[in-house]
Structure formats: structure tokens, C-alpha cells
Amino acid sequence: MYSAAVVGAGPAGSTAARFLSEMGHKVLLIDRKEVVGVPKQCAEGLFAACLPEFETAVGDFITGKVPYLEVVFPNRASYRVRGEVLMLDRPRFDQHLLRLAEGAGAEVALERKVEEIDPESGVLRLRGGETIRAEAIVGADGPASRVAKSIGARNRLLPAAQVEMTWPEDDAIYAIIDRDLPSEPYSCWIFPKNERGTANVGCFGTVPTLEAFISKYRIEGEIVEKNGGAIPLGVAERLQRGRAVLIGDAGGLTNPFTGGGLYPAARSARIAAEAIDRFLRGETRTIEYEPRMRRDFVASDLHLKARNALAALSNDELCRLGTAMDGLVFPGLKLTASPRLVFRGLRHPGIAKPKYAPLLKLLVRYCLAGKVW
Ligand SMILES: Cc1cc2nc3c(=O)[nH]c(=O)nc-3n(C[C@H](O)[C@H](O)[C@H](O)COP(=O)(O)OP(=O)(O)OC[C@H]3O[C@@H](n4cnc5c(N)ncnc54)[C@H](O)[C@@H]3O)c2cc1C
């Protein structure tokens, strides 16, 4: 009998397992893979301001740093925001977090697939028929989570296609918003990994969309890897049942505005570990996770509303917005920087319409938080 069983040893699961072990609990961390973190399903970008949530020193999982985020519009107009982005080596990062969990005392079981859980009794059924029992279960098994399914939650998933290709030294990561591509993707991205001489080039959408993006923007380079995955679109309708809670992608906590899921993985791992700790110590009768998690900005529906507002713009509107913003460089995610953004944005005909409100609100919230993910 374990105090907690954590299903999935990605960034969310390994972090939750470490925190719970450090709190003195008997933890089992299970993953179906032999080696965690591979194949890579990530553009590998993390704003430096988000790393402290993982409570880890900087290590060899950081392969480079980029000082700017540049947003590019269909007419190639663009603006920049200063903010240090760490480029990770995701396989190394995931393996580092797993080692930290193990070092804190978690028992690690790899190549073990969880088929189903019973949230009321705390029983996990593994492929092959083995069962395990725990007082609390953490579902950290990614976007297509079995634990989520077992508790009656299902994530709405979007495909994301990506390649890693050769790319020169660069000083920005790029978010490109263009509707005039097959399947009207929400956005595409280029995340350079300077030390490797490559970049992760991807989009919300499938391979034909990515190919059209690469061809339209004349992106040249040798493809060294093809990857991709699924990104949840919005927080799951339920985040816990009985003894089971969902964290990270399993709970749909990835930011649907940016696609960034690493910071939410660590944030939800911390909130879940604290709630489970109180439950295991007998301070609460149930695991008080979901209400606390939903109050956190990570789980706010503002991210999805802002995404929908941006996704509703036509290329004409985007071009006009781009022209209004072209050449701006914001010194950072600070409120002192945002009046210029609002002023320039207001010159865009029609931006005063209520439909833009979620975008402006989200911007202010990121400035208040001092980070974006
Ligand atoms: C193309 C793409 C690009 C992205 N780029 C970024 C980015 O640049 N920055 C960013 O912050 N986020 C990015 N994300 C999102 C980010 O990768 C995820 O949010 C993050 O991996 C979530 O971590 P997690 O631990 O919740 O889930 P995962 O990383 O998916 O880990 C889940 C783990 O659970 C295991 N597992 C699954 N099912 C079972 C089972 N039944 N039994 C046992 N084990 C199981 C898996 O093997 C895996 O190890 C991107 C996503 C995609 C698809």
C-alpha cells in the first residue's frame, strides 16, 4: 500500500512525486515508457521566470537562451517582447526531473502501463493484470490520460505538428499568426536552439498545415527530426474524483493561448502535492485539490477566451493589427510596458470592440504575474 501512486513520469508526475516524497510520503511513480522524455513532443521553450516553479537548479538540460519573443503577422509586420526564454533539451529535462523524484525517495516503476484506476478504492490496474493500491492517485499521464477517463473526464485535444531543422543563430523565438494556411491553424512557431544550430518549427494543426507554413514562409533548412503531439484545449471538466486528481496535460491545464504546458505541469504538481499531503496527514477529510486549482490563474478560462478572440480574426484584421504594432519592442512583461502596447493597439481600427477584451485582459494578467507560459 502506497501513500500516493503517480501515473506518468513526465514533468508533472515527476515533480509531484518529488514534492510528495520530500513531504515524507511513500510514493510510487509509474510510467509506461522505458526511457522518459522520448520521443520529444515539445518546442522546448520555457520562460526563465517559470523555471523556479520546478524548484531545480539550472542543469545540462538547458541548451540555450533566447532574449526575445517575436510575434509575426501575415504581412510580416512584427513586434518583440523582451523576456529570457530557456531552450530545453526535453528528454534530458524529463530525465533530470525523474532523477530528482527518485533521489527524494520515490519508487520508480518504468515500462508499466496503467490501464484503469478506481478512484474510490485507490486501486490501479496495470497491463498484465497486476494491481496496486494507494491512498491517493495522481493522474499525470498526459493529454490522452487513462486516469482522466477513469474518473469520467475527457480532454479536447488539438494536433500539433513539428519538425526540428537546421537554423542559424537567432535572438528570438517566433509566434506566427496566419489564417491563410490549410485548416486555418491558430498559430505556428519557430523556436531556435542556438547551441544545436537547429530550431523546432511547428504549428497547431497537422502535417499538411506545417508543410504549407514552411513553404509559404520559405523556411529553409535540413529536417533532422519529425515529431509532434496533442495539445489539450481547455481545462478538463473535472479535476478530481474520490482519491484521484489530475495534473498537467492530464487535467487539460496546458495554456491554450500559447500551447505552453510546462509551467502548468509544475504548478498543478505543487498544488496537488500540498492538498494530498494535508489529506494524508488527516488534516482534511478529502483531497481539497480541485477548488484550489481552479482558483489558480493557470486554470483560468481567460486563456481560452483570449485564444478564441485571436482565432476569430481574419488575415485582413491581423495585417492591420500587425501594421499598428510593427517594430515595437516591449522591454519586458511589466505593466509599465503595457500602456504603449494598448496605445498602439488602439490605433488598430476596431480594437476597442468588446471582442478584444480577453486579449487585453490576459496581457495585463501576464504583466502582473511577470511571466507568460
Ligand atoms: C508539439 C508540441 C510543442 C510543445 N511546446 C511546448 C513548449 O515549447 N513549452 C511548453 O511549456 N510546453 C510545450 N508543449 C506542451 C508540453 O509538452 C506539455 O504540456 C507537457 O509535456 C505536459 O507534461 P505532463 O507531465 O503533464 O505530460 P507528458 O509530458 O505527456 O507526460 C506524461 C507521461 O505519462 C506517461 N503515460 C501516459 N499514459 C500512461 C499510462 N497509461 N501508464 C503509465 N504511464 C503513462 C507517458 O509515457 C509520459 O511519460 C508542447 C506540446 C506539443 C505537443
GROMACS .gro file of C-alpha atoms and ligand atoms in nm:
model
  426
    1MET     CA    1   0.000   0.000   0.000
    2TYR     CA    2   0.144   0.334  -0.108
    3SER     CA    3   0.053   0.677   0.027
    4ALA     CA    4   0.043   0.805  -0.330
    5ALA     CA    5   0.071   0.649  -0.674
    6VAL     CA    6   0.165   0.890  -0.953
    7VAL     CA    7   0.076   0.776  -1.304
    8GLY     CA    8   0.311   0.926  -1.564
    9ALA     CA    9   0.670   1.042  -1.516
   10GLY     CA   10   0.661   1.349  -1.738
   11PRO     CA   11   0.735   1.694  -1.592
   12ALA     CA   12   0.407   1.697  -1.396
   13GLY     CA   13   0.428   1.345  -1.249
   14SER     CA   14   0.797   1.351  -1.158
   15THR     CA   15   0.755   1.689  -0.991
   16ALA     CA   16   0.450   1.579  -0.790
   17ALA     CA   17   0.626   1.256  -0.690
   18ARG     CA   18   0.930   1.453  -0.572
   19PHE     CA   19   0.727   1.702  -0.370
   20LEU     CA   20   0.524   1.424  -0.204
   21SER     CA   21   0.838   1.223  -0.126
   22GLU     CA   22   1.003   1.530   0.025
   23MET     CA   23   0.695   1.566   0.245
   24GLY     CA   24   0.775   1.220   0.381
   25HIS     CA   25   0.519   1.007   0.196
   26LYS     CA   26   0.563   0.663   0.040
   27VAL     CA   27   0.531   0.730  -0.332
   28LEU     CA   28   0.523   0.508  -0.640
   29LEU     CA   29   0.593   0.680  -0.975
   30ILE     CA   30   0.482   0.472  -1.274
   31ASP     CA   31   0.548   0.524  -1.646
   32ARG     CA   32   0.475   0.307  -1.945
   33LYS     CA   33   0.799   0.412  -2.116
   34GLU     CA   34   1.142   0.258  -2.073
   35VAL     CA   35   1.308   0.599  -2.112
   36VAL     CA   36   1.103   0.907  -2.021
   37GLY     CA   37   1.106   1.220  -2.236
   38VAL     CA   38   1.141   1.042  -2.569
   39PRO     CA   39   1.021   1.090  -2.833
   40LYS     CA   40   1.023   1.464  -2.778
   41GLN     CA   41   0.680   1.626  -2.812
   42CYS     CA   42   0.769   1.986  -2.736
   43ALA     CA   43   0.910   2.307  -2.886
   44GLU     CA   44   1.134   2.308  -2.577
   45GLY     CA   45   1.082   2.672  -2.478
   46LEU     CA   46   1.031   2.783  -2.117
   47PHE     CA   47   1.035   3.142  -1.995
   48ALA     CA   48   1.313   3.171  -1.738
   49ALA     CA   49   1.066   3.324  -1.491
   50CYS     CA   50   0.874   2.993  -1.494
   51LEU     CA   51   1.166   2.763  -1.404
   52PRO     CA   52   1.159   2.834  -1.026
   53GLU     CA   53   0.820   2.656  -1.007
   54PHE     CA   54   1.014   2.332  -1.068
   55GLU     CA   55   1.246   2.405  -0.774
   56THR     CA   56   1.554   2.285  -0.954
   57ALA     CA   57   1.895   2.432  -1.013
   58VAL     CA   58   1.991   2.501  -1.371
   59GLY     CA   59   2.146   2.194  -1.531
   60ASP     CA   60   2.263   2.050  -1.860
   61PHE     CA   61   1.900   2.026  -1.970
   62ILE     CA   62   1.926   2.392  -2.079
   63THR     CA   63   2.073   2.408  -2.427
   64GLY     CA   64   2.049   2.780  -2.490
   65LYS     CA   65   1.884   3.110  -2.408
   66VAL     CA   66   1.695   3.349  -2.634
   67PRO     CA   67   1.624   3.710  -2.526
   68TYR     CA   68   1.308   3.790  -2.725
   69LEU     CA   69   0.964   3.663  -2.822
   70GLU     CA   70   0.861   3.799  -3.163
   71VAL     CA   71   0.500   3.793  -3.281
   72VAL     CA   72   0.472   3.794  -3.661
   73PHE     CA   73   0.159   3.885  -3.861
   74PRO     CA   74   0.068   3.768  -4.213
   75ASN     CA   75   0.211   4.087  -4.372
   76ARG     CA   76   0.542   4.006  -4.194
   77ALA     CA   77   0.490   4.303  -3.960
   78SER     CA   78   0.604   4.209  -3.610
   79TYR     CA   79   0.665   4.322  -3.257
   80ARG     CA   80   0.901   4.192  -2.989
   81VAL     CA   81   0.877   4.136  -2.617
   82ARG     CA   82   1.195   4.107  -2.413
   83GLY     CA   83   1.196   3.810  -2.179
   84GLU     CA   84   1.455   3.538  -2.138
   85VAL     CA   85   1.341   3.211  -2.287
   86LEU     CA   86   1.529   2.898  -2.188
   87MET     CA   87   1.564   2.640  -2.462
   88LEU     CA   88   1.548   2.297  -2.303
   89ASP     CA   89   1.657   1.955  -2.407
   90ARG     CA   90   1.320   1.798  -2.321
   91PRO     CA   91   1.439   1.437  -2.293
   92ARG     CA   92   1.719   1.547  -2.057
   93PHE     CA   93   1.482   1.773  -1.864
   94ASP     CA   94   1.228   1.494  -1.811
   95GLN     CA   95   1.505   1.252  -1.708
   96HIS     CA   96   1.651   1.512  -1.470
   97LEU     CA   97   1.311   1.558  -1.300
   98LEU     CA   98   1.269   1.180  -1.273
   99ARG     CA   99   1.611   1.151  -1.105
  100LEU     CA  100   1.512   1.426  -0.860
  101ALA     CA  101   1.197   1.231  -0.769
  102GLU     CA  102   1.397   0.912  -0.724
  103GLY     CA  103   1.658   1.100  -0.520
  104ALA     CA  104   1.382   1.230  -0.292
  105GLY     CA  105   1.276   0.871  -0.222
  106ALA     CA  106   1.005   0.792  -0.478
  107GLU     CA  107   0.998   0.433  -0.601
  108VAL     CA  108   1.008   0.437  -0.981
  109ALA     CA  109   0.840   0.170  -1.196
  110LEU     CA  110   0.912   0.207  -1.568
  111GLU     CA  111   0.764   0.006  -1.856
  112ARG     CA  112   0.444  -0.039  -1.658
  113LYS     CA  113   0.124   0.077  -1.822
  114VAL     CA  114  -0.174   0.173  -1.610
  115GLU     CA  115  -0.492   0.053  -1.779
  116GLU     CA  116  -0.750   0.181  -1.535
  117ILE     CA  117  -0.794   0.314  -1.186
  118ASP     CA  118  -1.074   0.301  -0.932
  119PRO     CA  119  -1.087   0.650  -0.781
  120GLU     CA  120  -1.295   0.540  -0.483
  121SER     CA  121  -1.084   0.247  -0.359
  122GLY     CA  122  -0.748   0.377  -0.482
  123VAL     CA  123  -0.677   0.062  -0.685
  124LEU     CA  124  -0.473   0.084  -1.006
  125ARG     CA  125  -0.490  -0.192  -1.264
  126LEU     CA  126  -0.178  -0.236  -1.475
  127ARG     CA  127  -0.139  -0.411  -1.811
  128GLY     CA  128  -0.082  -0.778  -1.735
  129GLY     CA  129  -0.332  -0.781  -1.452
  130GLU     CA  130  -0.120  -0.653  -1.163
  131THR     CA  131  -0.299  -0.427  -0.915
  132ILE     CA  132  -0.157  -0.164  -0.684
  133ARG     CA  133  -0.330   0.024  -0.406
  134ALA     CA  134  -0.268   0.379  -0.290
  135GLU     CA  135  -0.438   0.624  -0.060
  136ALA     CA  136  -0.415   0.891  -0.330
  137ILE     CA  137  -0.367   0.869  -0.707
  138VAL     CA  138  -0.215   1.145  -0.918
  139GLY     CA  139  -0.309   1.129  -1.286
  140ALA     CA  140  -0.012   1.282  -1.469
  141ASP     CA  141  -0.039   1.062  -1.775
  142GLY     CA  142  -0.052   1.330  -2.042
  143PRO     CA  143  -0.318   1.455  -2.282
  144ALA     CA  144  -0.481   1.118  -2.356
  145SER     CA  145  -0.493   1.032  -1.985
  146ARG     CA  146  -0.629   0.693  -1.874
  147VAL     CA  147  -0.673   0.829  -1.523
  148ALA     CA  148  -0.888   1.115  -1.663
  149LYS     CA  149  -1.100   0.859  -1.848
  150SER     CA  150  -1.139   0.651  -1.532
  151ILE     CA  151  -1.279   0.949  -1.343
  152GLY     CA  152  -1.515   1.048  -1.623
  153ALA     CA  153  -1.316   1.339  -1.766
  154ARG     CA  154  -1.201   1.369  -2.127
  155ASN     CA  155  -0.968   1.628  -2.276
  156ARG     CA  156  -1.047   1.801  -2.601
  157LEU     CA  157  -0.722   1.764  -2.796
  158LEU     CA  158  -0.569   1.955  -3.085
  159PRO     CA  159  -0.299   1.806  -3.306
  160ALA     CA  160   0.037   1.985  -3.322
  161ALA     CA  161   0.288   1.903  -3.596
  162GLN     CA  162   0.655   1.984  -3.564
  163VAL     CA  163   0.996   1.929  -3.720
  164GLU     CA  164   1.343   2.009  -3.592
  165MET     CA  165   1.550   2.162  -3.868
  166THR     CA  166   1.885   2.334  -3.912
  167TRP     CA  167   1.863   2.703  -3.823
  168PRO     CA  168   2.118   2.983  -3.784
  169GLU     CA  169   2.199   3.158  -3.456
  170ASP     CA  170   1.897   3.371  -3.359
  171ASP     CA  171   1.790   3.608  -3.082
  172ALA     CA  172   1.413   3.536  -3.072
  173ILE     CA  173   1.151   3.268  -3.064
  174TYR     CA  174   0.873   3.339  -3.314
  175ALA     CA  175   0.495   3.304  -3.298
  176ILE     CA  176   0.346   3.347  -3.644
  177ILE     CA  177  -0.026   3.412  -3.675
  178ASP     CA  178  -0.163   3.344  -4.023
  179ARG     CA  179  -0.508   3.219  -4.117
  180ASP     CA  180  -0.428   3.171  -4.484
  181LEU     CA  181  -0.296   2.817  -4.442
  182PRO     CA  182  -0.481   2.485  -4.475
  183SER     CA  183  -0.706   2.417  -4.174
  184GLU     CA  184  -0.657   2.777  -4.055
  185PRO     CA  185  -0.412   2.695  -3.780
  186TYR     CA  186  -0.427   2.908  -3.469
  187SER     CA  187  -0.055   2.984  -3.490
  188CYS     CA  188   0.281   2.849  -3.600
  189TRP     CA  189   0.615   2.879  -3.424
  190ILE     CA  190   0.992   2.873  -3.471
  191PHE     CA  191   1.197   2.807  -3.156
  192PRO     CA  192   1.572   2.826  -3.231
  193LYS     CA  193   1.810   2.612  -3.027
  194ASN     CA  194   2.124   2.811  -3.076
  195GLU     CA  195   2.376   2.569  -2.929
  196ARG     CA  196   2.246   2.291  -3.155
  197GLY     CA  197   2.220   2.501  -3.471
  198THR     CA  198   1.860   2.383  -3.512
  199ALA     CA  199   1.507   2.511  -3.447
  200ASN     CA  200   1.177   2.348  -3.360
  201VAL     CA  201   0.936   2.456  -3.633
  202GLY     CA  202   0.574   2.367  -3.570
  203CYS     CA  203   0.209   2.460  -3.579
  204PHE     CA  204  -0.126   2.392  -3.422
  205GLY     CA  205  -0.252   2.155  -3.691
  206THR     CA  206  -0.147   1.853  -3.892
  207VAL     CA  207   0.148   1.785  -4.124
  208PRO     CA  208  -0.007   1.943  -4.439
  209THR     CA  209  -0.057   2.269  -4.248
  210LEU     CA  210   0.303   2.263  -4.131
  211GLU     CA  211   0.427   2.190  -4.482
  212ALA     CA  212   0.222   2.482  -4.618
  213PHE     CA  213   0.363   2.710  -4.347
  214ILE     CA  214   0.723   2.608  -4.425
  215SER     CA  215   0.667   2.662  -4.796
  216LYS     CA  216   0.478   2.995  -4.766
  217TYR     CA  217   0.737   3.146  -4.532
  218ARG     CA  218   1.024   2.997  -4.737
  219ILE     CA  219   1.175   2.835  -4.430
  220GLU     CA  220   1.487   2.659  -4.544
  221GLY     CA  221   1.688   2.404  -4.355
  222GLU     CA  222   1.754   2.035  -4.331
  223ILE     CA  223   1.496   1.843  -4.132
  224VAL     CA  224   1.673   1.639  -3.865
  225GLU     CA  225   1.367   1.510  -3.679
  226LYS     CA  226   0.991   1.492  -3.722
  227ASN     CA  227   0.775   1.497  -3.413
  228GLY     CA  228   0.453   1.646  -3.279
  229GLY     CA  229   0.178   1.553  -3.044
  230ALA     CA  230  -0.151   1.668  -2.898
  231ILE     CA  231  -0.229   1.982  -2.701
  232PRO     CA  232  -0.534   1.997  -2.471
  233LEU     CA  233  -0.778   2.276  -2.545
  234GLY     CA  234  -0.904   2.389  -2.208
  235VAL     CA  235  -0.915   2.257  -1.854
  236ALA     CA  236  -1.090   1.920  -1.805
  237GLU     CA  237  -1.447   1.948  -1.679
  238ARG     CA  238  -1.347   1.766  -1.363
  239LEU     CA  239  -1.005   1.753  -1.200
  240GLN     CA  240  -1.068   1.503  -0.924
  241ARG     CA  241  -1.287   1.225  -0.805
  242GLY     CA  242  -1.251   1.033  -0.483
  243ARG     CA  243  -0.883   0.963  -0.424
  244ALA     CA  244  -0.770   1.065  -0.774
  245VAL     CA  245  -0.659   1.406  -0.904
  246LEU     CA  246  -0.545   1.521  -1.249
  247ILE     CA  247  -0.242   1.742  -1.306
  248GLY     CA  248  -0.054   1.878  -1.610
  249ASP     CA  249  -0.182   1.777  -1.953
  250ALA     CA  250  -0.397   1.503  -1.797
  251GLY     CA  251  -0.609   1.781  -1.648
  252GLY     CA  252  -0.600   1.988  -1.968
  253LEU     CA  253  -0.404   2.255  -1.781
  254THR     CA  254  -0.179   2.349  -2.073
  255ASN     CA  255  -0.221   2.713  -2.174
  256PRO     CA  256  -0.447   2.703  -2.481
  257PHE     CA  257  -0.340   3.058  -2.577
  258THR     CA  258   0.031   2.970  -2.615
  259GLY     CA  259   0.044   2.590  -2.604
  260GLY     CA  260   0.280   2.612  -2.305
  261GLY     CA  261   0.227   2.326  -2.063
  262LEU     CA  262   0.549   2.301  -1.862
  263TYR     CA  263   0.475   2.573  -1.611
  264PRO     CA  264   0.116   2.446  -1.554
  265ALA     CA  265   0.262   2.097  -1.505
  266ALA     CA  266   0.483   2.217  -1.219
  267ARG     CA  267   0.220   2.449  -1.074
  268SER     CA  268  -0.052   2.182  -1.063
  269ALA     CA  269   0.200   1.929  -0.926
  270ARG     CA  270   0.271   2.163  -0.633
  271ILE     CA  271  -0.096   2.234  -0.562
  272ALA     CA  272  -0.184   1.862  -0.582
  273ALA     CA  273   0.107   1.761  -0.357
  274GLU     CA  274   0.005   2.014  -0.092
  275ALA     CA  275  -0.360   1.900  -0.099
  276ILE     CA  276  -0.266   1.530  -0.085
  277ASP     CA  277  -0.021   1.596   0.199
  278ARG     CA  278  -0.296   1.756   0.409
  279PHE     CA  279  -0.528   1.463   0.330
  280LEU     CA  280  -0.266   1.202   0.419
  281ARG     CA  281  -0.192   1.379   0.745
  282GLY     CA  282  -0.561   1.369   0.830
  283GLU     CA  283  -0.599   1.748   0.823
  284THR     CA  284  -0.875   1.724   0.559
  285ARG     CA  285  -1.138   1.456   0.509
  286THR     CA  286  -1.100   1.466   0.130
  287ILE     CA  287  -0.825   1.581  -0.105
  288GLU     CA  288  -0.900   1.951  -0.140
  289TYR     CA  289  -0.740   1.997  -0.481
  290GLU     CA  290  -0.993   2.096  -0.746
  291PRO     CA  291  -1.135   2.417  -0.592
  292ARG     CA  292  -0.781   2.536  -0.511
  293MET     CA  293  -0.655   2.450  -0.861
  294ARG     CA  294  -0.945   2.622  -1.034
  295ARG     CA  295  -0.875   2.943  -0.842
  296ASP     CA  296  -0.519   2.949  -0.978
  297PHE     CA  297  -0.451   3.171  -1.280
  298VAL     CA  298  -0.308   2.867  -1.462
  299ALA     CA  299  -0.661   2.722  -1.478
  300SER     CA  300  -0.836   3.049  -1.570
  301ASP     CA  301  -1.070   3.036  -1.869
  302LEU     CA  302  -0.925   3.370  -1.978
  303HIS     CA  303  -0.652   3.184  -2.173
  304LEU     CA  304  -0.914   3.005  -2.382
  305LYS     CA  305  -1.125   3.319  -2.427
  306ALA     CA  306  -0.818   3.509  -2.550
  307ARG     CA  307  -0.734   3.225  -2.785
  308ASN     CA  308  -1.087   3.230  -2.927
  309ALA     CA  309  -1.071   3.609  -2.970
  310LEU     CA  310  -0.743   3.585  -3.160
  311ALA     CA  311  -0.858   3.287  -3.365
  312ALA     CA  312  -1.167   3.480  -3.478
  313LEU     CA  313  -0.959   3.750  -3.655
  314SER     CA  314  -0.928   3.739  -4.031
  315ASN     CA  315  -0.596   3.784  -4.209
  316ASP     CA  316  -0.703   4.138  -4.302
  317GLU     CA  317  -0.761   4.225  -3.939
  318LEU     CA  318  -0.433   4.059  -3.840
  319CYS     CA  319  -0.242   4.257  -4.102
  320ARG     CA  320  -0.390   4.585  -3.977
  321LEU     CA  321  -0.305   4.490  -3.621
  322GLY     CA  322   0.047   4.399  -3.735
  323THR     CA  323   0.089   4.736  -3.906
  324ALA     CA  324  -0.019   4.911  -3.585
  325MET     CA  325   0.233   4.715  -3.378
  326ASP     CA  326   0.517   4.687  -3.629
  327GLY     CA  327   0.865   4.746  -3.492
  328LEU     CA  328   0.764   4.779  -3.126
  329VAL     CA  329   0.999   4.631  -2.872
  330PHE     CA  330   0.849   4.589  -2.525
  331PRO     CA  331   1.115   4.597  -2.257
  332GLY     CA  332   0.957   4.311  -2.066
  333LEU     CA  333   0.640   4.174  -1.920
  334LYS     CA  334   0.582   4.471  -1.698
  335LEU     CA  335   0.276   4.688  -1.656
  336THR     CA  336   0.496   4.988  -1.728
  337ALA     CA  337   0.543   4.845  -2.077
  338SER     CA  338   0.178   4.777  -2.148
  339PRO     CA  339   0.042   5.135  -2.193
  340ARG     CA  340   0.246   5.159  -2.513
  341LEU     CA  341   0.101   4.833  -2.630
  342VAL     CA  342  -0.253   4.944  -2.552
  343PHE     CA  343  -0.195   5.280  -2.721
  344ARG     CA  344  -0.059   5.120  -3.039
  345GLY     CA  345  -0.331   4.859  -3.031
  346LEU     CA  346  -0.598   5.125  -3.003
  347ARG     CA  347  -0.483   5.269  -3.335
  348HIS     CA  348  -0.598   4.944  -3.489
  349PRO     CA  349  -0.947   5.019  -3.625
  350GLY     CA  350  -1.197   4.823  -3.427
  351ILE     CA  351  -0.976   4.709  -3.138
  352ALA     CA  352  -1.196   4.898  -2.895
  353LYS     CA  353  -1.464   4.638  -2.967
  354PRO     CA  354  -1.555   4.414  -2.673
  355LYS     CA  355  -1.428   4.112  -2.866
  356TYR     CA  356  -1.071   4.219  -2.798
  357ALA     CA  357  -1.124   4.250  -2.423
  358PRO     CA  358  -0.997   3.897  -2.337
  359LEU     CA  359  -0.671   3.964  -2.522
  360LEU     CA  360  -0.607   4.288  -2.336
  361LYS     CA  361  -0.712   4.138  -2.001
  362LEU     CA  362  -0.480   3.843  -2.050
  363LEU     CA  363  -0.192   4.072  -2.135
  364VAL     CA  364  -0.244   4.268  -1.814
  365ARG     CA  365  -0.259   3.944  -1.614
  366TYR     CA  366   0.069   3.822  -1.766
  367CYS     CA  367   0.225   4.158  -1.681
  368LEU     CA  368   0.101   4.128  -1.322
  369ALA     CA  369   0.235   3.772  -1.299
  370GLY     CA  370   0.564   3.882  -1.460
  371LYS     CA  371   0.564   3.572  -1.676
  372VAL     CA  372   0.399   3.402  -1.967
  373TRP     CA  373   0.392   3.027  -2.035
  374LIG     C1  374   0.438   1.996  -3.046
  374LIG     C2  375   0.431   2.046  -2.904
  374LIG     C3  376   0.511   2.153  -2.866
  374LIG     C4  377   0.506   2.200  -2.732
  374LIG     N1  378   0.590   2.301  -2.696
  374LIG     C5  379   0.591   2.344  -2.567
  374LIG     C6  380   0.683   2.445  -2.526
  374LIG     O1  381   0.767   2.493  -2.603
  374LIG     N2  382   0.678   2.487  -2.396
  374LIG     C7  383   0.589   2.435  -2.306
  374LIG     O2  384   0.586   2.480  -2.190
  374LIG     N3  385   0.503   2.338  -2.344
  374LIG     C8  386   0.503   2.290  -2.471
  374LIG     N4  387   0.419   2.188  -2.508
  374LIG     C9  388   0.333   2.127  -2.405
  374LIG    C10  389   0.416   2.035  -2.314
  374LIG     O3  390   0.496   1.949  -2.390
  374LIG    C11  391   0.321   1.954  -2.225
  374LIG     O4  392   0.230   2.043  -2.166
  374LIG    C12  393   0.397   1.877  -2.116
  374LIG     O5  394   0.468   1.770  -2.170
  374LIG    C13  395   0.298   1.825  -2.011
  374LIG     O6  396   0.366   1.746  -1.917
  374LIG     P1  397   0.290   1.626  -1.843
  374LIG     O7  398   0.387   1.571  -1.746
  374LIG     O8  399   0.158   1.671  -1.797
  374LIG     O9  400   0.259   1.520  -1.958
  374LIG     P2  401   0.361   1.434  -2.056
  374LIG    O10  402   0.483   1.513  -2.074
  374LIG    O11  403   0.276   1.400  -2.169
  374LIG    O12  404   0.395   1.309  -1.967
  374LIG    C14  405   0.301   1.205  -1.948
  374LIG    C15  406   0.376   1.078  -1.910
  374LIG    O13  407   0.277   0.979  -1.877
  374LIG    C16  408   0.315   0.855  -1.933
  374LIG     N5  409   0.193   0.777  -1.953
  374LIG    C17  410   0.090   0.804  -2.038
  374LIG     N6  411  -0.006   0.712  -2.025
  374LIG    C18  412   0.036   0.623  -1.931
  374LIG    C19  413  -0.020   0.505  -1.875
  374LIG     N7  414  -0.141   0.461  -1.913
  374LIG     N8  415   0.050   0.439  -1.781
  374LIG    C20  416   0.172   0.482  -1.741
  374LIG     N9  417   0.232   0.594  -1.792
  374LIG    C21  418   0.163   0.664  -1.884
  374LIG    C22  419   0.385   0.892  -2.063
  374LIG    O14  420   0.472   0.789  -2.105
  374LIG    C23  421   0.460   1.020  -2.023
  374LIG    O15  422   0.589   0.993  -1.977
  374LIG    C24  423   0.419   2.139  -2.639
  374LIG    C25  424   0.339   2.031  -2.679
  374LIG    C26  425   0.345   1.984  -2.809
  374LIG    C27  426   0.259   1.867  -2.848
   0.00000   0.00000   0.00000
